[in-house]
Short mmCIF file of C-alpha atoms and ligand atoms in Angstrom, two decimals:
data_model
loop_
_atom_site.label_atom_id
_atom_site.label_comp_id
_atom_site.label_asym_id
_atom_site.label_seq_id
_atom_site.Cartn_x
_atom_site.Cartn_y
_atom_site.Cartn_z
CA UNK A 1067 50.58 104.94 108.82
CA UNK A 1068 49.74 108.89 109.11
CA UNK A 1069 47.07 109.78 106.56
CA UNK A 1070 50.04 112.27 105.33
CA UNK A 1071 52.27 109.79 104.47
CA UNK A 1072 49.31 107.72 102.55
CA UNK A 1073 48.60 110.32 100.25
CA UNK A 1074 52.08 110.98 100.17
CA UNK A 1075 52.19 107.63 98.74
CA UNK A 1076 48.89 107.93 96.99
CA UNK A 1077 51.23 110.87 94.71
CA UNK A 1078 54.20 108.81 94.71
CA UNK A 1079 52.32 106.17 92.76
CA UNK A 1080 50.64 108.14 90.54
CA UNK A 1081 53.91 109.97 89.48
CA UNK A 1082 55.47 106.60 89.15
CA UNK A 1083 52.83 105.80 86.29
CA UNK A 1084 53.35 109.06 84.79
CA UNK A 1085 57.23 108.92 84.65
CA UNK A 1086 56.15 105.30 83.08
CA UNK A 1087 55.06 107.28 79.83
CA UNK A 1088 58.06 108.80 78.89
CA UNK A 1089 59.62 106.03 76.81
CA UNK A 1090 61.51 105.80 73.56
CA UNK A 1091 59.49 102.90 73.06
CA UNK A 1092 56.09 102.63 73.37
CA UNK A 1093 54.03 100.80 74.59
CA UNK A 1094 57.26 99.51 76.00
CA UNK A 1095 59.03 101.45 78.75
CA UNK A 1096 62.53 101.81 77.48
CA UNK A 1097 64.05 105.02 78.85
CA UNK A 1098 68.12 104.49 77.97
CA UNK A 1099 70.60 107.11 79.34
CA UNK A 1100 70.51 110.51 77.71
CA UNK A 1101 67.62 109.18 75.04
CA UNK A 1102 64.73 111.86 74.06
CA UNK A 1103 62.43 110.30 76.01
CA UNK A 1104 65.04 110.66 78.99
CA UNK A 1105 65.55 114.16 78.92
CA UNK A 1106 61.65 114.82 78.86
CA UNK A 1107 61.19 112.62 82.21
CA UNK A 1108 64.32 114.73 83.55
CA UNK A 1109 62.18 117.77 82.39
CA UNK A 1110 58.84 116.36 84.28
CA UNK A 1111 60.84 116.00 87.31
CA UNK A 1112 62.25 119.28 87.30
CA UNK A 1113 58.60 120.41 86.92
CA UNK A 1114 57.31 118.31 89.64
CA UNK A 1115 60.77 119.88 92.12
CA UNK A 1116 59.84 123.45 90.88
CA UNK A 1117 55.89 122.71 91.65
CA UNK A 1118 57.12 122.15 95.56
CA UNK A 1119 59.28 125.13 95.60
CA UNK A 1120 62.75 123.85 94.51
CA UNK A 1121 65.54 125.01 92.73
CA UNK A 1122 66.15 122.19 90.27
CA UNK A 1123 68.55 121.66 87.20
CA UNK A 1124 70.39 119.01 84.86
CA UNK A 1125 74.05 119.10 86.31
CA UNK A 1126 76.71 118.96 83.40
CA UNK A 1127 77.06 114.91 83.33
CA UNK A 1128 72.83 114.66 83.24
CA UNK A 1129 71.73 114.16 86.30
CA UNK A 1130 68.96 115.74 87.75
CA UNK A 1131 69.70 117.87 90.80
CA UNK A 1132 67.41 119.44 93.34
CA UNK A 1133 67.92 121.02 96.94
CA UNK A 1134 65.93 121.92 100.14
CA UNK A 1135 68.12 124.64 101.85
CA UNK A 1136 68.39 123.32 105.47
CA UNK A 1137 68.56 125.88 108.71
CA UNK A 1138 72.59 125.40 108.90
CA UNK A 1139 73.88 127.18 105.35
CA UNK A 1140 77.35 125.94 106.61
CA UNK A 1141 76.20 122.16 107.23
CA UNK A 1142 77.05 119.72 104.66
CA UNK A 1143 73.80 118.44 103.07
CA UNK A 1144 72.22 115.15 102.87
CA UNK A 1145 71.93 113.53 99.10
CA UNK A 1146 68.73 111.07 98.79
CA UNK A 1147 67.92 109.87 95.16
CA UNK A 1148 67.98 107.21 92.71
CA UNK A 1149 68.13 106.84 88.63
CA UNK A 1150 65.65 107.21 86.32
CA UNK A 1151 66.79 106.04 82.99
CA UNK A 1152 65.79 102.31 82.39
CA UNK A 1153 66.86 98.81 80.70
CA UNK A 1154 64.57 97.86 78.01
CA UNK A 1155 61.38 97.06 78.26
CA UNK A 1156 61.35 98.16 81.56
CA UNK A 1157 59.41 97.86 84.91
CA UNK A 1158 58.44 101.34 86.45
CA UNK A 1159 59.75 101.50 89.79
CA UNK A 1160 63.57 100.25 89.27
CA UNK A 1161 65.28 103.92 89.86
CA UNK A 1162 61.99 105.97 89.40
CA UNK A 1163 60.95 104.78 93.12
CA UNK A 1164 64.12 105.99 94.87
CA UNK A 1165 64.02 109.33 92.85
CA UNK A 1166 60.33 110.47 92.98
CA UNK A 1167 60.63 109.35 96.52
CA UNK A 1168 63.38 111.70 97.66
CA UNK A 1169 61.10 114.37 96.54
CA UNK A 1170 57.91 113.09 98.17
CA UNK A 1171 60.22 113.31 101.50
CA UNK A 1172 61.09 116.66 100.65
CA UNK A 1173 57.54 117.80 99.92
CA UNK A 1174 56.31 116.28 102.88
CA UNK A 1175 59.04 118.21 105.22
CA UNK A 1176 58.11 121.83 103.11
CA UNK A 1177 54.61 121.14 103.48
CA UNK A 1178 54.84 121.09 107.36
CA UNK A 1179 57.08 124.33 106.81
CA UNK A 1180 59.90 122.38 108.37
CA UNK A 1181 63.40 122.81 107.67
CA UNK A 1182 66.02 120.74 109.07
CA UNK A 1183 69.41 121.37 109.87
CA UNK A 1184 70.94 120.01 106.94
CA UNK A 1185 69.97 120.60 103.08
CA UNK A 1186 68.61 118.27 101.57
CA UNK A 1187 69.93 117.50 97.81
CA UNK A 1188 68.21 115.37 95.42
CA UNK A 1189 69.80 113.56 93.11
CA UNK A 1190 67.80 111.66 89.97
CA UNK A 1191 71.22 110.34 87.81
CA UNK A 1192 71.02 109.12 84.35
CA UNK A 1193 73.45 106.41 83.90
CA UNK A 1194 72.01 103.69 85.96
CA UNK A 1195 71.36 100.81 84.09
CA UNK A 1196 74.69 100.76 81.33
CA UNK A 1197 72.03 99.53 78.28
CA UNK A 1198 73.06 102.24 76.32
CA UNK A 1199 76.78 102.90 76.59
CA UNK A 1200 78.75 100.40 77.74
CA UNK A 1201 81.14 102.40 81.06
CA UNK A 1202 78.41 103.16 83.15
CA UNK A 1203 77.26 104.94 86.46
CA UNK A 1204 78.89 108.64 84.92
CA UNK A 1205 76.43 110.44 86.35
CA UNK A 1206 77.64 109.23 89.93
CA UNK A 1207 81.30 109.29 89.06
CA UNK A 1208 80.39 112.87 87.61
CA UNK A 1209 79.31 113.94 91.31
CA UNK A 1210 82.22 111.81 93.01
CA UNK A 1211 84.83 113.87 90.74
CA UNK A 1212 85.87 110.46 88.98
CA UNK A 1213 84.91 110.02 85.77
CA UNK A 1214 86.81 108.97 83.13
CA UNK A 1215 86.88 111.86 80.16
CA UNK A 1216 87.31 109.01 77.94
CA UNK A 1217 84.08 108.01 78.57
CA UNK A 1218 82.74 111.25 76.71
CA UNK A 1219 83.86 109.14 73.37
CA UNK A 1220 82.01 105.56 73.55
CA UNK A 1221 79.87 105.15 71.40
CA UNK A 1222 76.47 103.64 71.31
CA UNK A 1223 74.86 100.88 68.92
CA UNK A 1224 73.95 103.38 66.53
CA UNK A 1225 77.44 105.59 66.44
CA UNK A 1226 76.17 108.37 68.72
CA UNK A 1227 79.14 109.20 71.13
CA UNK A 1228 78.20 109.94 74.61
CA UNK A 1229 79.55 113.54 74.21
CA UNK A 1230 76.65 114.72 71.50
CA UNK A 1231 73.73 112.74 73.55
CA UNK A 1232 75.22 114.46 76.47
CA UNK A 1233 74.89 117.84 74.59
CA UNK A 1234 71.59 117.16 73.35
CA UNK A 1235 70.29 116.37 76.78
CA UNK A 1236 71.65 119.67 78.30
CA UNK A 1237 74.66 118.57 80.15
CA UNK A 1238 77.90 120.15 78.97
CA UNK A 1239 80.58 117.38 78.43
CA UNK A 1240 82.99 120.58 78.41
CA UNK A 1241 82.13 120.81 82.12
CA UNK A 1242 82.50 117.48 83.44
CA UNK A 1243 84.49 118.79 86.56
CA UNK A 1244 81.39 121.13 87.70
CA UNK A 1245 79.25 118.29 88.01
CA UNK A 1246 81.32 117.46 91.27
CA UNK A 1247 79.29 117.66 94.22
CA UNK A 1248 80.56 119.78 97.32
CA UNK A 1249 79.79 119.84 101.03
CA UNK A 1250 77.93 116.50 100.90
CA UNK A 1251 78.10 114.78 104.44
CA UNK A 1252 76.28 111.48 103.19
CA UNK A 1253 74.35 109.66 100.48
CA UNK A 1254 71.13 107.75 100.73
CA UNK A 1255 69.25 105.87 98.14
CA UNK A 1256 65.85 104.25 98.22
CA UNK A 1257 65.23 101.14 95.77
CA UNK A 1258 63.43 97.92 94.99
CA UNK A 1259 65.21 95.32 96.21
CA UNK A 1260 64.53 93.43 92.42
CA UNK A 1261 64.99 90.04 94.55
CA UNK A 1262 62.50 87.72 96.79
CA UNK A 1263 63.96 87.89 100.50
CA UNK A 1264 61.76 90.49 101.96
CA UNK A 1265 58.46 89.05 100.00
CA UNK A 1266 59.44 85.70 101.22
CA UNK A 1267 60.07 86.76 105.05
CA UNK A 1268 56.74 88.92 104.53
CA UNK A 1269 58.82 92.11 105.46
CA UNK A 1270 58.32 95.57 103.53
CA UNK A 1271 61.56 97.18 103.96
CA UNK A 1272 65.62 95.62 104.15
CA UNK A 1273 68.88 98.00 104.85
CA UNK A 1274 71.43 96.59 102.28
CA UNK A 1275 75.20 96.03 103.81
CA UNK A 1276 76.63 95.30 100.16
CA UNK A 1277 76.52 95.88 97.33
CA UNK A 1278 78.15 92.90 94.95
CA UNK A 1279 81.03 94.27 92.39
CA UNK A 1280 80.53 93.57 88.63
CA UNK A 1281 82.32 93.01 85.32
CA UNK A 1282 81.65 93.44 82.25
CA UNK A 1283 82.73 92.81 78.79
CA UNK A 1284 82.49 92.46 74.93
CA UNK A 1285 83.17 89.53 72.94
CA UNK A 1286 83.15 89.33 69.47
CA UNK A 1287 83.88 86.12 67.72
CA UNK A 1288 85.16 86.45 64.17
CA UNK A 1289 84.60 82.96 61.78
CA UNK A 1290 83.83 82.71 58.32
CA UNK A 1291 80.64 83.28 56.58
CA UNK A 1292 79.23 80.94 53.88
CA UNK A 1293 76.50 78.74 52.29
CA UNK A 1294 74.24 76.95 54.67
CA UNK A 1295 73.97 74.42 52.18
CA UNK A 1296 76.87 74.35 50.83
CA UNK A 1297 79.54 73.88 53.20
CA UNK A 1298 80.51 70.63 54.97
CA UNK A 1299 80.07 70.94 58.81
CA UNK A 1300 83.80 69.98 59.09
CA UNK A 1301 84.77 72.59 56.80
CA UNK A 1302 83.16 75.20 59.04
CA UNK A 1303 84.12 78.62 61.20
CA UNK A 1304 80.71 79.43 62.08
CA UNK A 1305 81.17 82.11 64.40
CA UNK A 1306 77.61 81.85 66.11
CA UNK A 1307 78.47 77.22 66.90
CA UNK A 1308 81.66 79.20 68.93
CA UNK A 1309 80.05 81.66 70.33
CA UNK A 1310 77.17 79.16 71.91
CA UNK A 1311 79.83 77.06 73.17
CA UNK A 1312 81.64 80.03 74.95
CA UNK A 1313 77.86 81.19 76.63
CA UNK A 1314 77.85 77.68 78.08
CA UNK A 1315 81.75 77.83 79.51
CA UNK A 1316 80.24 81.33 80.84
CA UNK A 1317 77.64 79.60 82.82
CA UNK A 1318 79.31 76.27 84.00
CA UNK A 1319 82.19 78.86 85.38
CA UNK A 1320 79.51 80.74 87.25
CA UNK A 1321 77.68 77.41 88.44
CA UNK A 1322 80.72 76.85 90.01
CA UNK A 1323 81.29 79.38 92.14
CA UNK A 1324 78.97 80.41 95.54
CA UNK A 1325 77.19 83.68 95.07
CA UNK A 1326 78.83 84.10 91.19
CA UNK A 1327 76.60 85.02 88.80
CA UNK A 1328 77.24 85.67 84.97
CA UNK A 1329 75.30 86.65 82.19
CA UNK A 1330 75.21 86.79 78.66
CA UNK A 1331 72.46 89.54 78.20
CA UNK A 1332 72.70 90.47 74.34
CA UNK A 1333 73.76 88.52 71.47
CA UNK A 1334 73.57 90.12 67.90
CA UNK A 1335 74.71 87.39 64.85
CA UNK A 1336 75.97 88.96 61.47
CA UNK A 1337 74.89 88.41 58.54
CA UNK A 1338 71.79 87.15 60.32
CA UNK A 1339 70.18 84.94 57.20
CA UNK A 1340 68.56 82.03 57.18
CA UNK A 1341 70.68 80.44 54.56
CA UNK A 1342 74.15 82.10 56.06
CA UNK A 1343 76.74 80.84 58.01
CA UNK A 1344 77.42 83.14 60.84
CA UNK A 1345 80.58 85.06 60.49
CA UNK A 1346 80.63 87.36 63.28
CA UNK A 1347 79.09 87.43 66.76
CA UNK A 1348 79.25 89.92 69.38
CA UNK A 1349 78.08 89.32 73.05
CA UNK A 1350 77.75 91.03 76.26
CA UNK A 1351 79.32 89.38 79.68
CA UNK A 1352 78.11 90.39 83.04
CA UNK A 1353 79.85 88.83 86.08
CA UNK A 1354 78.51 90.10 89.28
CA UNK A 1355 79.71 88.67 93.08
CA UNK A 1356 79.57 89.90 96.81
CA UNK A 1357 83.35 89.30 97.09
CA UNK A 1358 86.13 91.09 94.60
CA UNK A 1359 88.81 88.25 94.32
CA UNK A 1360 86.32 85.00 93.22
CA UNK A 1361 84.80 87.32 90.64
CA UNK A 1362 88.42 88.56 89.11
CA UNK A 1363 89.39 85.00 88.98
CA UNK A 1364 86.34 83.99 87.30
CA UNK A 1365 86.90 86.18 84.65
CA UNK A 1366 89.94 85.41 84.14
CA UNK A 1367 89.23 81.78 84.27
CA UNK A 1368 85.86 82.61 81.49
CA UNK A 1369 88.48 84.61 79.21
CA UNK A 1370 90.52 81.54 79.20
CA UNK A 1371 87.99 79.07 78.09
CA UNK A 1372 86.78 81.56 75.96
CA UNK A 1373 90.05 81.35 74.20
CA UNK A 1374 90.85 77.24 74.20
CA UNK A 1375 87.58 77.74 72.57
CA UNK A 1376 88.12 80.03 69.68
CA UNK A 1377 91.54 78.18 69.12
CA UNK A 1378 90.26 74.28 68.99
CA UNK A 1379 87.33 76.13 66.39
CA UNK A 1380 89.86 78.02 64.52
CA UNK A 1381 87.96 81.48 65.30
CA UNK A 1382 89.09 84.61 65.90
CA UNK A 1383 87.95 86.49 69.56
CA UNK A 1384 88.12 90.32 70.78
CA UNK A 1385 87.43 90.14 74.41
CA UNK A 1386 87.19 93.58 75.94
CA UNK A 1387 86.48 94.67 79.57
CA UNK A 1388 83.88 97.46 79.15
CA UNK A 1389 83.17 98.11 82.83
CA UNK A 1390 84.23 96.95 86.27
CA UNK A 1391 83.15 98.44 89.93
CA UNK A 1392 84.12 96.70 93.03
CA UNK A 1393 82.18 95.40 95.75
CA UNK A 1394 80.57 98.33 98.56
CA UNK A 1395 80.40 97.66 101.93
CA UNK A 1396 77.48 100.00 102.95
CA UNK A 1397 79.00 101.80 105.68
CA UNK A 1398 78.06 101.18 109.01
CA UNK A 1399 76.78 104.56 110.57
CA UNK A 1400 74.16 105.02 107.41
CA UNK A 1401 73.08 101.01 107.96
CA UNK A 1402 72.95 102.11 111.66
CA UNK A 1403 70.75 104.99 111.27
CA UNK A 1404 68.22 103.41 108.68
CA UNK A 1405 67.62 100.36 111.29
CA UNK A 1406 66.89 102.70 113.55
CA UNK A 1407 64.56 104.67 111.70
CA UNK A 1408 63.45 101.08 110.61
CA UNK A 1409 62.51 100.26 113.77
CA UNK A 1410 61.72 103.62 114.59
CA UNK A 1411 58.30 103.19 112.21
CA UNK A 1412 57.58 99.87 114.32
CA UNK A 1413 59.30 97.35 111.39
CA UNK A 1414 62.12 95.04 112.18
CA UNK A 1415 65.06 95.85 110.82
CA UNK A 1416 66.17 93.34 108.36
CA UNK A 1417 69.88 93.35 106.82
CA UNK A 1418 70.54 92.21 103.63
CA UNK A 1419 72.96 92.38 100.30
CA UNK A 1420 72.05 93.82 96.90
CA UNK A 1421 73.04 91.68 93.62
CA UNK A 1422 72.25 94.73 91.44
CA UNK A 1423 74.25 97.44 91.10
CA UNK A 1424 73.36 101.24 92.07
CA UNK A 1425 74.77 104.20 92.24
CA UNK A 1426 75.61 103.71 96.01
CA UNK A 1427 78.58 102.21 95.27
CA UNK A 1428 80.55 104.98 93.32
CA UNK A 1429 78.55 107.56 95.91
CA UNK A 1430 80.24 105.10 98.63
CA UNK A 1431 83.67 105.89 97.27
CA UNK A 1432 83.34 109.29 98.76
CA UNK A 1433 81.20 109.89 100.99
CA UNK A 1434 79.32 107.61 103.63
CA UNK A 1435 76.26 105.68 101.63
CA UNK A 1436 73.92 102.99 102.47
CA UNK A 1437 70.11 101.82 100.52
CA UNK A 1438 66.80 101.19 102.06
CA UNK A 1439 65.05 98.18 99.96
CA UNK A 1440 61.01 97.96 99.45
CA UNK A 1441 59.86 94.85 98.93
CA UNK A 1442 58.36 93.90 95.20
CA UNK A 1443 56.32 91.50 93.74
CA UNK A 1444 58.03 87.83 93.01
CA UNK A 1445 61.22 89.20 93.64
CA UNK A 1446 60.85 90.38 90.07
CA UNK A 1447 62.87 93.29 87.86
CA UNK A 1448 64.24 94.36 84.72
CA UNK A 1449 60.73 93.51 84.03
CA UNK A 1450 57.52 94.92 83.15
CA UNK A 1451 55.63 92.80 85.89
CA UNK A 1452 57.66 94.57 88.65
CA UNK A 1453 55.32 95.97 91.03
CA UNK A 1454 55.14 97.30 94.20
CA UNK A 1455 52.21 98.02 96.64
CA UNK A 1456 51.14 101.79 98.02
CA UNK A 1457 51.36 100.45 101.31
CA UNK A 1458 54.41 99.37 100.93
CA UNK A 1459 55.84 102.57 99.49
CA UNK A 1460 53.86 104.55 102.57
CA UNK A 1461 56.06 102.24 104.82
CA UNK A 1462 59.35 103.25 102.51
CA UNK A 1463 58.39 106.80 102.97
CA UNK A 1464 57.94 107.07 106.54
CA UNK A 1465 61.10 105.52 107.05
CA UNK A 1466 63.32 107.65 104.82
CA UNK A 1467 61.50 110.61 106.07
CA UNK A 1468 62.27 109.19 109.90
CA UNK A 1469 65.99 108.77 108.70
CA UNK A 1470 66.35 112.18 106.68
CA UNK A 1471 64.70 113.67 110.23
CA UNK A 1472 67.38 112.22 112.50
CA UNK A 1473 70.18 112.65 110.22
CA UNK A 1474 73.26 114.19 111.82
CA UNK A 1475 76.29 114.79 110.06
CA UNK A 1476 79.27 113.16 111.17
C1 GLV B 1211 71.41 97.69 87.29
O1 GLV B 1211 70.23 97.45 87.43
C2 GLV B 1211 72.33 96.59 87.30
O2 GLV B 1211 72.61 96.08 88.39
O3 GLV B 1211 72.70 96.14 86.22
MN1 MN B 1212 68.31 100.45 89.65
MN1 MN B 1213 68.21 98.28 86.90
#
């Protein structure tokens, strides 16, 4: 690897850890959408754009936006980025990585005075992860021209609507429709790959083809409250005995489907006492698969055992779909051009799907998008153990540099 790109990566890291400290949290890294301790790492990086010589701003739906004006003013640019708000208790490099690393590419190009034909945008979005409000991937949408308005009004766990935090983090929810990006000719995104394949197959970088589609919803299961001691177990609506039984029909559904995977991620039991019956539960679902149809049938299947459920224990359930994306087939000329500048860097190119979701899949609605992976420790994420190596993130740079290089718009 040139010495350039290892102290390329040498910075890389070292930003990494210092993005890492801006959490609402601490010593946890929890960095939800549009959160205090968001808009300060969105400040850093607007700092660490400006330090290289770029023009950098929050765009009204809070993302972070940066450009590198290219030699063709007419050309439509190139968009590289990633997220950089987190689940909780977060690892560092899910989102941060792809971000700080579309700016490391960029520094490297300006500090070789090298323009290329194309501009470069950068693009660190805000609405990644979906921990805080439950439609997710507006920032995205905001740049694709399709977000919702109605998503201004959700509301998080504590009653702040997404319109105010948007306000307080600079965007301008008044302004949605200028957040829509213009004379983009393709998207790029650099991330973990949060799974084992490439540390198994000792391999540094993958080109994702897919990206799987997801579903989510809310379920909140209505019973009756009482005495722990004094009500008979037949006598009983205990909303919390329902809900368990419904987590289990969530999981023997998924078990039985190839490449279907459901979760129930959050759980919160009212009144929550020792001596109480539960009355009320509420519960997230995540349903995730590589193919559209078996994952709309599971959920209707899971919303319909979820139901014989609530009737045979006389409960009450709300089952709302919060979210749904469908399935991305990276498109071909971006997963063409990163193998080559895969193999270009002396790697072989290896292909593989994502399970997570990213931002590549709304960007894909528009314009032509594909991801690089970088292989991470145990396959781990949504984890503070993630972890990546410096060499591997050298490797990751000096192929999305040899990509953003040969980049030709269509
Ligand atoms: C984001 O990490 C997601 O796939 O939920
Ligand atoms: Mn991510
Ligand atoms: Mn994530």
């Amino acid at each position: 690897m040139a010495a350039t790109t290892e102290s390329q990566a040498r910075r890389l890291m070292a930003r990494l850890d210092a993005l890492a400290a801006f959490t609402d949290d601490p010593p946890r890294l929890t960095r939800l959408c549009l959160s205090q301790s968001h808009r300060r790492a969105a400040e850093q990086f607007i700092a660490w754009a400006k330090e290289s010589g770029l023009s950098a701003h929050i765009d009204p739906v809070g993302n972070v936006r940066a450009r590198y004006e290219g030699r063709r003013p007419d050309a439509p640019a190139l968009m590289i980025g990633s997220h950089i708000d987190t689940v909780r208790d977060a690892g560092r490099y899910d989102g941060a990585l792809g971000a700080l690393a579309a700016l490391s590419v960029v520094e490297g190009l300006a500090a070789q005075g090298r323009r290329l034909d194309v501009a470069i945008e950068i693009v660190a979005f805000g609405d990644e992860e979906g921990v805080r409000f439950p439609r997710t991937l507006t920032g995205s949408r905001g740049l694709v021209g399709v977000n919702d308005p109605q998503a201004l009004e959700q509301k998080d766990a504590d009653g702040v609507a997404m319109r105010d935090a948007l306000k307080a983090f600079g965007g301008d929810p008044d302004r949605l429709g200028a957040a829509r990006a213009e004379g983009v000719a393709a998207f790029v995104e650099l991330h973990i790959e949060q799974g084992p394949v490439l540390e198994a197959e000792g391999r540094a970088l993958g080109i994702v083809t897919a990206i799987n589609g997801a579903t989510r919803l809310d379920a909140v299961v209505t019973g009756s409250a009482g005495h722990a001691g004094a009500s008979p177990m037949d006598l009983r609506r205990d909303a919390l005995a329902a809900a368990a039984e419904m987590v289990l029909a969530i999981e023997t559904r998924a078990r039985a489907e190839p490449e279907l995977v459901a979760t129930v991620g959050r759980l919160d039991v009212e009144p929550g006492a020792v001596n109480v019956i539960p009355g009320r539960v509420r519960f997230t679902i995540d349903a995730r698969a590589s193919l559209d149809e078996p994952r709309r049938c599971a959920v209707a299947d899971i919303a319909g055992a979820m139901q014989a459920i609530a009737r045979r224990r006389e409960v009450r359930l709300e089952l709302t779909q919060t979210y749904a994306e469908a399935a991305y087939i990276c498109h071909p000329t971006i997963v063409a051009g990163l193998a080559a500048a895969v193999a270009a860097i002396g790697a072989d190119p290896r292909l593989l799907p994502s399970g997570a979701g990213h931002d590549t899949m709304v960007m894909g609605q528009r314009w032509p998008a594909g991801m690089l992976f970088v292989r991470c420790k145990g396959g781990v994420s949504h984890n503070p153990a993630e972890s990546i190596t410096e060499d591997d993130c050298a490797i990751a740079l000096a192929a999305l540099t040899r990509f953003v290089e040969d980049f030709r718009p269509s």
